[in-house]
Coordinates of C-alpha atoms in Angstrom, one line a residue:
M1 CA 0.2 -0.2 0.0
Y2 CA 1.3 3.4 -0.8
A3 CA 1.7 6.3 1.7
E4 CA -1.2 8.0 0.1
E5 CA -3.4 5.2 0.1
R6 CA -2.6 4.1 3.9
Q7 CA -3.3 7.7 4.9
Q8 CA -6.7 8.0 3.3
A9 CA -7.4 4.4 4.6
M10 CA -6.4 5.9 8.0
A11 CA -8.7 8.8 7.8
H12 CA -11.4 6.9 6.8
L13 CA -11.3 4.7 9.6
I14 CA -11.0 7.5 12.4
S15 CA -14.1 9.4 10.9
R16 CA -16.1 6.0 11.1
R17 CA -14.4 5.1 14.7
G18 CA -14.2 8.4 16.0
R19 CA -11.0 7.8 18.0
L20 CA -7.8 5.6 17.3
S21 CA -4.5 5.6 18.9
V22 CA -1.5 5.3 17.3
V23 CA -1.0 1.7 18.2
Q24 CA -4.2 0.9 16.9
L25 CA -3.4 2.4 13.8
A26 CA 0.0 0.7 13.4
E27 CA -1.6 -2.7 14.3
Q28 CA -4.5 -2.3 11.5
F29 CA -1.9 -1.1 8.9
E30 CA 1.0 -3.4 9.6
V31 CA 3.5 -0.4 9.9
T32 CA 5.7 1.3 12.8
T33 CA 4.4 3.6 15.3
E34 CA 6.6 6.2 13.7
T35 CA 5.0 5.6 10.4
V36 CA 1.6 6.1 11.5
R37 CA 2.9 9.5 13.5
R38 CA 4.0 10.8 10.5
D39 CA 0.7 9.8 8.6
L40 CA -0.9 11.6 11.0
S41 CA 1.1 14.7 11.1
T42 CA 0.5 14.8 7.6
L43 CA -3.3 14.1 7.7
D44 CA -3.4 17.0 10.3
R45 CA -1.8 19.5 8.4
M46 CA -4.2 18.6 5.5
G47 CA -6.9 19.1 8.0
V48 CA -8.5 15.8 7.5
V49 CA -8.0 14.6 11.3
R50 CA -6.9 16.1 14.4
R51 CA -3.8 14.7 16.4
V52 CA -4.5 14.5 20.0
H53 CA -2.5 12.7 22.8
G54 CA -1.5 9.2 21.7
G55 CA -3.7 9.2 18.2
A56 CA -6.1 10.9 16.6
V57 CA -9.9 12.0 16.1
P58 CA -12.1 13.3 13.5
A59 CA -11.3 16.8 12.5
G60 CA -14.7 18.1 13.0
S61 CA -14.6 17.0 16.6
L62 CA -14.7 19.7 19.0
T63 CA -14.0 18.1 22.6
V64 CA -11.1 16.6 23.5
I65 CA -11.2 14.8 26.6
E66 CA -8.3 15.8 28.9
S67 CA -6.9 12.4 30.9
G68 CA -6.2 12.4 34.5
I69 CA -2.7 12.2 35.8
G70 CA -3.1 8.3 36.5
E71 CA -4.0 7.7 33.0
R72 CA -0.9 9.9 31.8
D73 CA 1.5 8.3 34.2
Q74 CA 0.6 4.8 32.6
S75 CA 1.5 5.4 29.4
N76 CA 4.9 5.6 27.6
T77 CA 6.4 4.8 30.9
Q78 CA 10.2 4.0 29.5
A79 CA 10.1 7.3 27.8
K80 CA 9.1 9.0 30.3
E81 CA 11.5 7.7 32.5
A82 CA 14.6 7.9 30.1
I83 CA 13.6 11.7 29.7
A84 CA 13.3 12.7 33.6
N85 CA 16.7 10.8 34.2
A86 CA 18.3 12.7 30.8
A87 CA 16.7 16.2 32.5
V88 CA 18.9 15.8 35.4
A89 CA 21.8 16.8 33.3
L90 CA 20.3 20.1 32.9
L91 CA 20.0 21.0 36.5
P92 CA 21.5 24.4 37.5
P93 CA 24.5 24.4 40.1
P94 CA 23.7 23.7 43.9
D95 CA 21.6 25.8 45.8
S96 CA 19.7 27.2 42.4
V97 CA 16.0 27.9 42.5
V98 CA 14.1 25.6 39.9
V99 CA 10.0 25.4 39.1
I100 CA 8.7 21.9 38.6
D101 CA 5.6 22.1 36.7
A102 CA 2.9 19.6 36.9
G103 CA 2.8 16.4 34.9
S104 CA 3.6 12.9 34.9
T105 CA 7.1 13.4 33.4
T106 CA 7.8 16.0 35.6
A107 CA 6.8 13.8 38.5
R108 CA 9.3 11.3 37.4
F109 CA 12.0 14.1 37.2
A110 CA 11.3 15.1 40.5
A111 CA 12.1 11.4 42.1
A112 CA 15.0 11.5 39.9
L113 CA 16.5 14.5 41.5
P114 CA 20.0 13.3 43.1
R115 CA 20.5 13.5 46.9
D116 CA 23.6 15.2 46.9
H117 CA 22.5 18.4 45.0
R118 CA 20.9 21.0 47.1
L119 CA 18.2 22.9 45.8
I120 CA 15.3 25.3 46.3
V121 CA 12.3 23.8 44.4
I122 CA 8.9 25.7 44.0
T123 CA 6.1 23.7 42.5
H124 CA 2.3 24.2 41.9
S125 CA 2.2 20.3 41.9
V126 CA 0.9 18.0 44.6
P127 CA 2.6 14.8 43.2
V128 CA 5.9 16.7 42.7
A129 CA 5.6 18.0 46.4
T130 CA 4.6 14.5 47.8
R131 CA 8.1 13.2 46.2
L132 CA 10.2 15.8 47.6
A133 CA 8.6 16.7 51.0
G134 CA 11.2 15.6 53.5
L135 CA 14.1 15.1 51.5
P136 CA 17.2 17.1 53.2
Q137 CA 18.7 18.3 50.1
I138 CA 15.4 20.1 49.1
E139 CA 14.2 23.2 50.1
L140 CA 10.4 22.9 49.0
H141 CA 7.9 25.7 48.4
L142 CA 4.4 24.6 47.5
L143 CA 2.4 27.4 45.4
P144 CA -1.2 28.2 46.6
G145 CA -4.4 27.8 44.9
K146 CA -7.1 25.5 43.9
V147 CA -6.1 22.0 42.9
R148 CA -7.5 20.7 40.0
P149 CA -8.8 17.2 40.3
T150 CA -7.7 15.8 36.8
T151 CA -3.9 16.9 37.0
H152 CA -3.4 17.5 41.0
A153 CA -2.0 20.5 40.1
A154 CA -2.6 24.2 42.1
V155 CA -4.4 27.0 39.4
G156 CA -5.9 29.8 39.8
A157 CA -5.4 33.9 40.6
E158 CA -3.3 32.8 43.4
T159 CA -1.1 30.6 41.9
V160 CA -0.4 33.0 39.1
S161 CA 0.3 36.1 41.5
A162 CA 2.5 34.0 43.6
L163 CA 4.7 32.8 40.5
A164 CA 4.8 36.8 39.5
E165 CA 6.8 37.5 42.6
L166 CA 9.5 34.8 42.2
R167 CA 12.4 34.5 40.0
A168 CA 13.7 31.2 39.4
D169 CA 17.1 29.9 37.6
V170 CA 15.0 27.4 35.4
A171 CA 12.0 26.0 35.0
F172 CA 11.2 22.5 33.9
V173 CA 7.8 22.1 32.3
A174 CA 5.4 19.8 30.9
T175 CA 3.1 20.1 28.0
N176 CA -0.2 18.2 26.6
G177 CA 1.2 19.2 22.6
L178 CA 3.7 20.8 21.1
T179 CA 3.7 22.2 17.3
V180 CA 6.4 24.1 15.5
G181 CA 3.6 26.5 14.0
H182 CA 1.6 27.1 17.2
G183 CA 3.9 26.8 20.3
L184 CA 2.9 24.7 23.6
T185 CA -0.7 23.9 24.5
T186 CA -2.6 22.5 27.2
P187 CA -6.8 21.7 27.3
D188 CA -7.7 23.9 30.3
S189 CA -7.0 27.5 30.4
D190 CA -6.4 27.6 34.1
E191 CA -3.5 25.1 33.6
A192 CA -2.6 27.3 30.9
A193 CA -2.1 30.4 33.0
S194 CA -0.1 28.7 35.7
K195 CA 2.2 27.2 33.1
R196 CA 2.7 30.5 31.3
A197 CA 3.5 32.1 34.6
I198 CA 6.2 29.6 35.4
I199 CA 7.9 30.2 32.2
A200 CA 7.8 33.9 32.8
C201 CA 9.6 33.8 36.2
A202 CA 12.2 31.2 35.1
R203 CA 15.6 32.6 33.1
R204 CA 15.8 29.0 31.4
T205 CA 12.8 26.9 30.3
V206 CA 13.4 23.2 29.6
V207 CA 10.4 21.2 28.5
L208 CA 10.2 17.7 29.0
A209 CA 7.7 16.0 26.6
D210 CA 7.7 12.4 25.1
S211 CA 7.7 12.1 21.1
T212 CA 3.6 11.4 21.2
K213 CA 2.9 15.1 22.2
L214 CA 4.9 16.1 19.1
G215 CA 2.8 17.4 16.4
V216 CA -0.4 17.8 18.8
E217 CA -2.4 20.7 19.3
T218 CA -5.0 21.0 22.5
A219 CA -7.4 24.2 23.2
V220 CA -5.0 26.7 24.9
R221 CA -1.7 28.0 23.9
F222 CA 0.6 29.0 26.8
A223 CA 3.9 29.4 25.2
T224 CA 5.6 30.0 21.9
L225 CA 9.0 28.4 20.5
D226 CA 10.9 31.7 21.6
S227 CA 9.9 31.1 25.1
L228 CA 11.7 27.5 25.2
D229 CA 15.6 27.1 25.4
V230 CA 15.6 23.3 25.7
L231 CA 13.2 20.1 24.6
V232 CA 14.0 16.7 26.5
T233 CA 12.3 14.0 24.3
D234 CA 12.7 10.3 23.1
S235 CA 14.1 8.8 20.3
D236 CA 11.1 8.4 18.7
I237 CA 10.9 12.0 17.4
E238 CA 10.7 12.6 13.8
P239 CA 14.0 14.1 12.1
Q240 CA 12.5 16.6 10.3
Y241 CA 10.5 17.9 13.6
R242 CA 13.8 17.9 15.2
R243 CA 15.3 19.9 12.5
A244 CA 12.7 22.2 12.5
L245 CA 12.5 22.9 16.4
E246 CA 16.5 23.3 16.3
A247 CA 16.1 26.0 13.5
A248 CA 13.8 27.6 15.9
G249 CA 16.6 27.9 18.3
I250 CA 15.7 25.3 20.6
E251 CA 18.3 22.6 21.9
V252 CA 16.8 19.3 21.4
V253 CA 18.0 16.5 23.9
I254 CA 17.5 12.6 23.2
A255 CA 16.9 10.5 26.2

């Protein structure tokens, strides 16, 4: 089957079924997941389907259901572990201030922080705070705000206001989607406001995102590419996507 024929068949199947994952499509068409991601990126650019986390929905779908932190933590676990461990090498010197965003990969990053590296850590994530509370090398600051049940992250005016008063050396940020044309996105506007404030308070921004997030757009943009310094992702990133990000001035670290 030629690529164009396969893409047409994929689009038809997604239209009929409503939503399909990358893995399901790879099994259906007997191709690799990398091939499926390339096909979905092509179909998304054509406006035929809409890429979402882990798969695609018909282009006419207006509602994307945001998965909870528990569900996300069980997906792409090996890639997330590798990304978290690779990001440790990007820590600033001891006694620096870092902000850790809410997310399943950033929570793994928090768990991977070395025991011999003193840091001041600011977070709005309950799971991140739980992992770091009581560690002798971490001075932990938990931001105020209303905790969202979906992500277990503090959000709202209090959170944004507290971040506006801070200055951090590095922010480690998660995202639901990242595209070259539109930047970083998340489904919730309150979550987007918190992420935007996290990036604004940091001198340097490192994004932790597995390759399934690349080429995906969700409802609310919280950063453009010029706000980012480094992307840490896995080896399944498409070569042309890596080149486009590097051309935009972003350092891409492969875990």
